[in-house]
Amino acid sequence: MAMHYYKQTRYKLLRTFCVVAQKENITHAAEQLHISQPTVSLQIQALEREMGEQLLERRGPSVRLTPEGKILYQLVQPIAAGIDSLKETFAASLGKMEQGELNIAVGQSTALYVLPKYLERFCAAYPGIRINLHNVEGQSGMKKLLEDQVDLAVGPLLHIPDTIVYKPFVAFGSILITPEKHPLAKLKRKIKLDDIGPYGLILPPRNMSTWRMVDTVFRQHEVPYSVAMEAGGWEIVKRYVEMGLGVSIVTEVCLTGHEKIVAIPLKDYFPSRSYGLIARRGKFFTPQAKRFIEMFDEHFFMDEA
């Protein structure tokens, strides 16, 4: 009885440790675990006694893993995640993939233009698996990934941290879009950056990656440019270009073919933008997440091995 109780308690301590490591905050960990802050602290102290090492550096409510704590977290996290999703994994091992859910972080453009055909395929193959799309902007998707609030993310990634695995599965070129009767649409030769400079650009907000990419390219070529308008999301940008309020530089994925605009390739100046699967390195994947990932990249797990 004592041994059984001890093992049960050990799992509880390890699970608390994992949540504290992800949140880096005793208060937030206590809220997620539905236990009091002193209980969280006592459980961590008990684990430190058992392991004979200090696992956390405490700074008020904030905590950080010690080097020993990091090693223990890497060992324990897949086990804790595996036990948490044991029911789904067991069902999948019996050949039942009807149930369970999948949490995916995506930006607006990925959700609108890139994911639909893949979601259609996945939902047809596994109609019982519920997909929860978490709409994220900028760095908030990375935070959700690192805190294990989502199974994975899908989208573009310019800088890849060591803690992240990024596997691109599709790439789209950059294009200039103009109203139908715009002077740039009538040019008979290849468009240069200098041609675009005098016309006001309509761009997504400054904190989004499109703005940074446009700014970098114009600066590198030392071409002045002006922004006529900031507008959230490519659907709005396209609409305003149609209305003649300016021109824009977008990724070709956002074109449906029904817009009343002219699209001109800019591949000589702008890199293509890749979209890929983004996951936390060392992440334990549920069977549902594995099926989803394999739809994009059947070698994902072999490469990781």
Short mmCIF file of C-alpha atoms in Angstrom, two decimals:
data_model
loop_
_atom_site.label_atom_id
_atom_site.label_comp_id
_atom_site.label_asym_id
_atom_site.label_seq_id
_atom_site.Cartn_x
_atom_site.Cartn_y
_atom_site.Cartn_z
CA MET A 1 0.00 0.00 0.00
CA ALA A 2 2.79 2.39 0.98
CA MET A 3 4.64 1.74 -2.28
CA HIS A 4 1.50 2.28 -4.39
CA TYR A 5 0.78 5.51 -2.53
CA TYR A 6 4.37 6.63 -2.99
CA LYS A 7 4.29 6.08 -6.76
CA GLN A 8 1.00 7.92 -7.02
CA THR A 9 2.45 10.82 -5.05
CA ARG A 10 5.61 10.83 -7.16
CA TYR A 11 3.57 11.26 -10.34
CA LYS A 12 1.68 14.14 -8.72
CA LEU A 13 4.98 15.84 -7.80
CA LEU A 14 6.41 15.37 -11.29
CA ARG A 15 3.27 16.71 -12.94
CA THR A 16 3.31 19.80 -10.70
CA PHE A 17 7.00 20.26 -11.54
CA CYS A 18 6.23 20.14 -15.29
CA VAL A 19 3.51 22.79 -15.02
CA VAL A 20 5.74 25.06 -12.90
CA ALA A 21 8.57 24.64 -15.44
CA GLN A 22 6.24 25.64 -18.31
CA LYS A 23 4.62 28.58 -16.53
CA GLU A 24 7.81 29.80 -14.77
CA ASN A 25 5.45 31.10 -12.10
CA ILE A 26 4.12 29.42 -8.92
CA THR A 27 0.84 31.41 -8.95
CA HIS A 28 -0.01 30.54 -12.56
CA ALA A 29 0.92 26.89 -12.00
CA ALA A 30 -1.34 26.72 -8.93
CA GLU A 31 -4.24 28.17 -10.95
CA GLN A 32 -3.81 25.59 -13.72
CA LEU A 33 -3.49 22.69 -11.25
CA HIS A 34 -6.41 23.94 -9.07
CA ILE A 35 -4.32 23.71 -5.90
CA SER A 36 -2.98 26.38 -3.54
CA GLN A 37 0.37 28.13 -4.00
CA PRO A 38 1.81 26.71 -0.72
CA THR A 39 0.88 23.19 -1.92
CA VAL A 40 2.76 23.77 -5.18
CA SER A 41 5.83 24.99 -3.24
CA LEU A 42 5.68 22.01 -0.84
CA GLN A 43 5.40 19.54 -3.72
CA ILE A 44 8.43 21.07 -5.47
CA GLN A 45 10.43 20.97 -2.20
CA ALA A 46 9.47 17.31 -1.72
CA LEU A 47 10.65 16.51 -5.26
CA GLU A 48 13.92 18.39 -4.70
CA ARG A 49 14.49 16.36 -1.51
CA GLU A 50 13.79 13.11 -3.34
CA MET A 51 16.08 13.96 -6.28
CA GLY A 52 18.79 15.44 -4.06
CA GLU A 53 19.15 18.52 -6.31
CA GLN A 54 17.84 22.07 -6.44
CA LEU A 55 15.47 22.15 -9.43
CA LEU A 56 14.25 25.76 -9.39
CA GLU A 57 15.71 29.20 -8.78
CA ARG A 58 13.09 31.25 -6.97
CA ARG A 59 12.62 34.99 -7.53
CA GLY A 60 9.40 35.89 -5.73
CA PRO A 61 6.51 34.31 -7.62
CA SER A 62 8.71 33.81 -10.70
CA VAL A 63 10.88 30.70 -10.97
CA ARG A 64 13.44 29.40 -13.43
CA LEU A 65 14.81 25.91 -13.93
CA THR A 66 18.34 25.23 -12.70
CA PRO A 67 20.54 23.22 -15.13
CA GLU A 68 19.58 20.10 -13.12
CA GLY A 69 15.91 21.12 -13.31
CA LYS A 70 16.16 21.39 -17.11
CA ILE A 71 17.55 17.86 -17.37
CA LEU A 72 14.78 16.46 -15.15
CA TYR A 73 12.13 18.37 -17.13
CA GLN A 74 13.38 16.90 -20.43
CA LEU A 75 13.16 13.40 -18.92
CA VAL A 76 9.80 13.84 -17.24
CA GLN A 77 7.77 15.98 -19.65
CA PRO A 78 7.15 13.26 -22.28
CA ILE A 79 6.16 10.80 -19.51
CA ALA A 80 3.72 13.26 -17.87
CA ALA A 81 2.21 14.21 -21.25
CA GLY A 82 1.98 10.51 -22.13
CA ILE A 83 0.05 9.70 -18.98
CA ASP A 84 -2.23 12.73 -19.45
CA SER A 85 -3.24 11.50 -22.91
CA LEU A 86 -3.16 7.79 -22.04
CA LYS A 87 -6.86 7.27 -22.77
CA GLU A 88 -6.57 8.65 -26.33
CA THR A 89 -3.31 6.80 -26.99
CA PHE A 90 -4.85 3.54 -25.74
CA ALA A 91 -7.91 4.04 -27.97
CA ALA A 92 -5.65 4.76 -30.96
CA SER A 93 -3.59 1.63 -30.23
CA LEU A 94 -6.83 -0.36 -30.42
CA GLY A 95 -7.41 1.18 -33.84
CA LYS A 96 -10.01 3.70 -32.62
CA MET A 97 -9.29 7.20 -33.84
CA GLU A 98 -12.86 8.49 -33.55
CA GLN A 99 -12.30 10.59 -30.47
CA GLY A 100 -9.97 13.11 -28.95
CA GLU A 101 -9.07 16.62 -29.93
CA LEU A 102 -6.26 18.58 -31.49
CA ASN A 103 -5.17 22.10 -30.55
CA ILE A 104 -3.45 24.11 -33.28
CA ALA A 105 -2.17 27.70 -33.13
CA VAL A 106 -2.53 29.59 -36.42
CA GLY A 107 -2.36 33.15 -37.66
CA GLN A 108 -5.23 34.66 -39.61
CA SER A 109 -3.66 34.28 -43.07
CA THR A 110 -2.74 30.62 -42.46
CA ALA A 111 -6.27 29.85 -41.25
CA LEU A 112 -7.83 31.62 -44.25
CA TYR A 113 -5.62 30.57 -47.15
CA VAL A 114 -3.31 27.68 -46.30
CA LEU A 115 -5.09 25.33 -43.90
CA PRO A 116 -8.59 24.84 -45.41
CA LYS A 117 -7.73 22.08 -47.89
CA TYR A 118 -5.68 20.17 -45.28
CA LEU A 119 -8.42 20.50 -42.65
CA GLU A 120 -10.93 19.20 -45.19
CA ARG A 121 -8.80 16.11 -45.79
CA PHE A 122 -8.17 15.50 -42.09
CA CYS A 123 -11.82 15.93 -41.08
CA ALA A 124 -12.89 13.51 -43.83
CA ALA A 125 -10.40 10.90 -42.59
CA TYR A 126 -11.03 11.44 -38.84
CA PRO A 127 -14.49 12.97 -38.44
CA GLY A 128 -14.61 12.30 -34.67
CA ILE A 129 -11.49 14.30 -33.80
CA ARG A 130 -12.33 17.82 -32.76
CA ILE A 131 -9.96 20.50 -34.00
CA ASN A 132 -9.57 23.65 -31.92
CA LEU A 133 -7.90 26.46 -33.84
CA HIS A 134 -6.27 29.06 -31.58
CA ASN A 135 -6.04 32.34 -33.50
CA VAL A 136 -2.68 33.93 -32.65
CA GLU A 137 -0.68 36.99 -33.69
CA GLY A 138 3.06 37.55 -33.67
CA GLN A 139 4.84 35.82 -30.77
CA SER A 140 1.73 34.64 -28.90
CA GLY A 141 1.73 31.39 -30.90
CA MET A 142 5.29 30.64 -29.77
CA LYS A 143 4.29 31.23 -26.14
CA LYS A 144 1.37 28.78 -26.45
CA LEU A 145 3.71 26.18 -28.00
CA LEU A 146 6.37 26.49 -25.32
CA GLU A 147 3.75 26.31 -22.54
CA ASP A 148 2.17 23.24 -24.19
CA GLN A 149 -1.22 24.94 -24.50
CA VAL A 150 -1.37 23.68 -28.09
CA ASP A 151 -0.12 20.53 -29.83
CA LEU A 152 1.50 22.43 -32.67
CA ALA A 153 1.32 25.58 -34.77
CA VAL A 154 1.12 26.09 -38.52
CA GLY A 155 2.46 29.19 -40.25
CA PRO A 156 5.53 31.08 -41.47
CA LEU A 157 8.59 31.28 -39.22
CA LEU A 158 11.49 33.61 -39.99
CA HIS A 159 13.69 32.90 -36.94
CA ILE A 160 13.80 29.39 -35.53
CA PRO A 161 14.80 29.13 -31.83
CA ASP A 162 16.69 26.04 -30.59
CA THR A 163 13.60 24.90 -28.69
CA ILE A 164 11.50 24.71 -31.89
CA VAL A 165 11.26 22.32 -34.83
CA TYR A 166 10.10 23.94 -38.10
CA LYS A 167 9.21 21.83 -41.15
CA PRO A 168 8.05 23.91 -44.16
CA PHE A 169 5.58 22.15 -46.46
CA VAL A 170 4.68 24.89 -48.97
CA ALA A 171 6.08 28.22 -50.22
CA PHE A 172 4.46 31.20 -51.96
CA GLY A 173 6.05 34.10 -53.84
CA SER A 174 5.58 37.81 -53.11
CA ILE A 175 3.53 39.91 -55.53
CA LEU A 176 2.69 43.54 -56.11
CA ILE A 177 -1.06 44.14 -56.35
CA THR A 178 -2.48 47.27 -57.99
CA PRO A 179 -5.91 48.51 -59.10
CA GLU A 180 -6.82 47.38 -62.63
CA LYS A 181 -6.12 50.71 -64.40
CA HIS A 182 -3.10 51.72 -62.33
CA PRO A 183 0.03 53.11 -64.13
CA LEU A 184 2.12 50.18 -62.76
CA ALA A 185 -0.37 47.69 -64.24
CA LYS A 186 0.21 49.22 -67.69
CA LEU A 187 4.01 49.06 -67.62
CA LYS A 188 5.30 46.94 -70.50
CA ARG A 189 8.65 46.12 -68.88
CA LYS A 190 9.65 44.29 -65.71
CA ILE A 191 8.76 46.23 -62.55
CA LYS A 192 11.62 47.57 -60.42
CA LEU A 193 11.49 48.63 -56.78
CA ASP A 194 12.07 52.26 -57.91
CA ASP A 195 8.78 52.05 -59.86
CA ILE A 196 6.84 51.18 -56.68
CA GLY A 197 8.52 53.79 -54.42
CA PRO A 198 6.40 56.84 -55.45
CA TYR A 199 3.06 55.05 -54.80
CA GLY A 200 1.63 54.75 -51.28
CA LEU A 201 1.63 51.19 -49.94
CA ILE A 202 -1.22 49.63 -47.98
CA LEU A 203 0.36 47.23 -45.49
CA PRO A 204 -0.75 45.04 -42.59
CA PRO A 205 0.12 46.46 -39.12
CA ARG A 206 3.74 47.27 -38.31
CA ASN A 207 4.15 44.38 -35.85
CA MET A 208 3.39 41.78 -38.55
CA SER A 209 6.13 40.06 -40.58
CA THR A 210 4.98 41.49 -43.97
CA TRP A 211 5.84 45.04 -42.91
CA ARG A 212 9.31 44.00 -41.67
CA MET A 213 10.03 42.14 -44.92
CA VAL A 214 8.93 45.09 -47.13
CA ASP A 215 10.90 47.57 -45.02
CA THR A 216 14.06 45.41 -45.12
CA VAL A 217 13.98 44.97 -48.92
CA PHE A 218 13.41 48.68 -49.68
CA ARG A 219 16.21 49.66 -47.24
CA GLN A 220 18.65 47.09 -48.69
CA HIS A 221 18.11 48.58 -52.16
CA GLU A 222 18.12 52.13 -50.74
CA VAL A 223 14.77 52.91 -52.34
CA PRO A 224 12.49 55.35 -50.48
CA TYR A 225 8.88 54.22 -50.00
CA SER A 226 5.81 55.48 -48.21
CA VAL A 227 2.96 53.76 -46.39
CA ALA A 228 -0.40 55.25 -47.32
CA MET A 229 -2.39 53.12 -44.91
CA GLU A 230 -2.10 50.40 -42.27
CA ALA A 231 -4.91 47.87 -42.50
CA GLY A 232 -5.37 44.59 -40.64
CA GLY A 233 -5.40 41.43 -42.73
CA TRP A 234 -4.97 40.72 -46.43
CA GLU A 235 -8.70 40.64 -47.20
CA ILE A 236 -8.96 44.28 -46.12
CA VAL A 237 -5.72 45.19 -47.94
CA LYS A 238 -7.00 43.62 -51.21
CA ARG A 239 -10.35 45.41 -50.91
CA TYR A 240 -8.69 48.81 -50.44
CA VAL A 241 -6.37 48.20 -53.41
CA GLU A 242 -9.45 47.36 -55.51
CA MET A 243 -10.94 50.69 -54.44
CA GLY A 244 -7.81 52.53 -55.66
CA LEU A 245 -6.58 53.64 -52.22
CA GLY A 246 -3.02 52.40 -52.88
CA VAL A 247 -0.91 49.43 -53.98
CA SER A 248 0.39 46.59 -51.82
CA ILE A 249 2.94 43.80 -51.59
CA VAL A 250 1.38 40.54 -50.44
CA THR A 251 2.03 36.79 -50.62
CA GLU A 252 0.37 35.15 -53.62
CA VAL A 253 -1.45 32.63 -51.39
CA CYS A 254 -4.07 35.27 -50.57
CA LEU A 255 -5.33 35.60 -54.16
CA THR A 256 -8.52 33.73 -55.05
CA GLY A 257 -8.65 34.86 -58.70
CA HIS A 258 -11.90 36.80 -58.19
CA GLU A 259 -10.31 40.08 -57.16
CA LYS A 260 -10.48 43.13 -59.44
CA ILE A 261 -6.75 43.76 -59.18
CA VAL A 262 -3.57 43.15 -61.18
CA ALA A 263 -0.91 40.86 -59.66
CA ILE A 264 2.75 41.34 -60.64
CA PRO A 265 5.47 38.90 -59.41
CA LEU A 266 8.34 40.39 -57.38
CA LYS A 267 10.53 37.30 -56.98
CA ASP A 268 13.68 39.21 -57.99
CA TYR A 269 13.40 41.33 -54.86
CA PHE A 270 11.40 39.44 -52.26
CA PRO A 271 12.01 35.91 -50.94
CA SER A 272 9.15 33.43 -51.13
CA ARG A 273 7.37 32.83 -47.84
CA SER A 274 7.23 29.29 -46.53
CA TYR A 275 4.50 27.88 -44.32
CA GLY A 276 5.32 24.96 -42.11
CA LEU A 277 4.58 22.85 -39.07
CA ILE A 278 5.96 24.39 -35.88
CA ALA A 279 6.40 22.24 -32.77
CA ARG A 280 8.26 22.31 -29.49
CA ARG A 281 11.40 20.17 -29.66
CA GLY A 282 10.98 17.01 -27.57
CA LYS A 283 7.19 17.39 -27.53
CA PHE A 284 5.08 14.32 -26.75
CA PHE A 285 2.54 14.05 -29.57
CA THR A 286 -0.86 12.47 -29.14
CA PRO A 287 -1.91 10.01 -31.88
CA GLN A 288 -4.27 12.70 -33.21
CA ALA A 289 -1.40 15.19 -33.56
CA LYS A 290 0.79 12.52 -35.19
CA ARG A 291 -1.86 11.82 -37.85
CA PHE A 292 -2.20 15.53 -38.56
CA ILE A 293 1.57 16.03 -38.85
CA GLU A 294 2.01 12.99 -41.09
CA MET A 295 -0.53 14.45 -43.52
CA PHE A 296 1.98 17.26 -44.23
CA ASP A 297 5.24 15.41 -43.71
CA GLU A 298 5.34 11.63 -43.48
CA HIS A 299 9.07 11.72 -42.57
CA PHE A 300 8.62 14.18 -39.66
CA PHE A 301 9.09 11.57 -36.94
CA MET A 302 11.91 9.73 -38.73
CA ASP A 303 13.83 13.02 -39.09
CA GLU A 304 13.34 13.75 -35.41
CA ALA A 305 14.52 10.33 -34.26
#
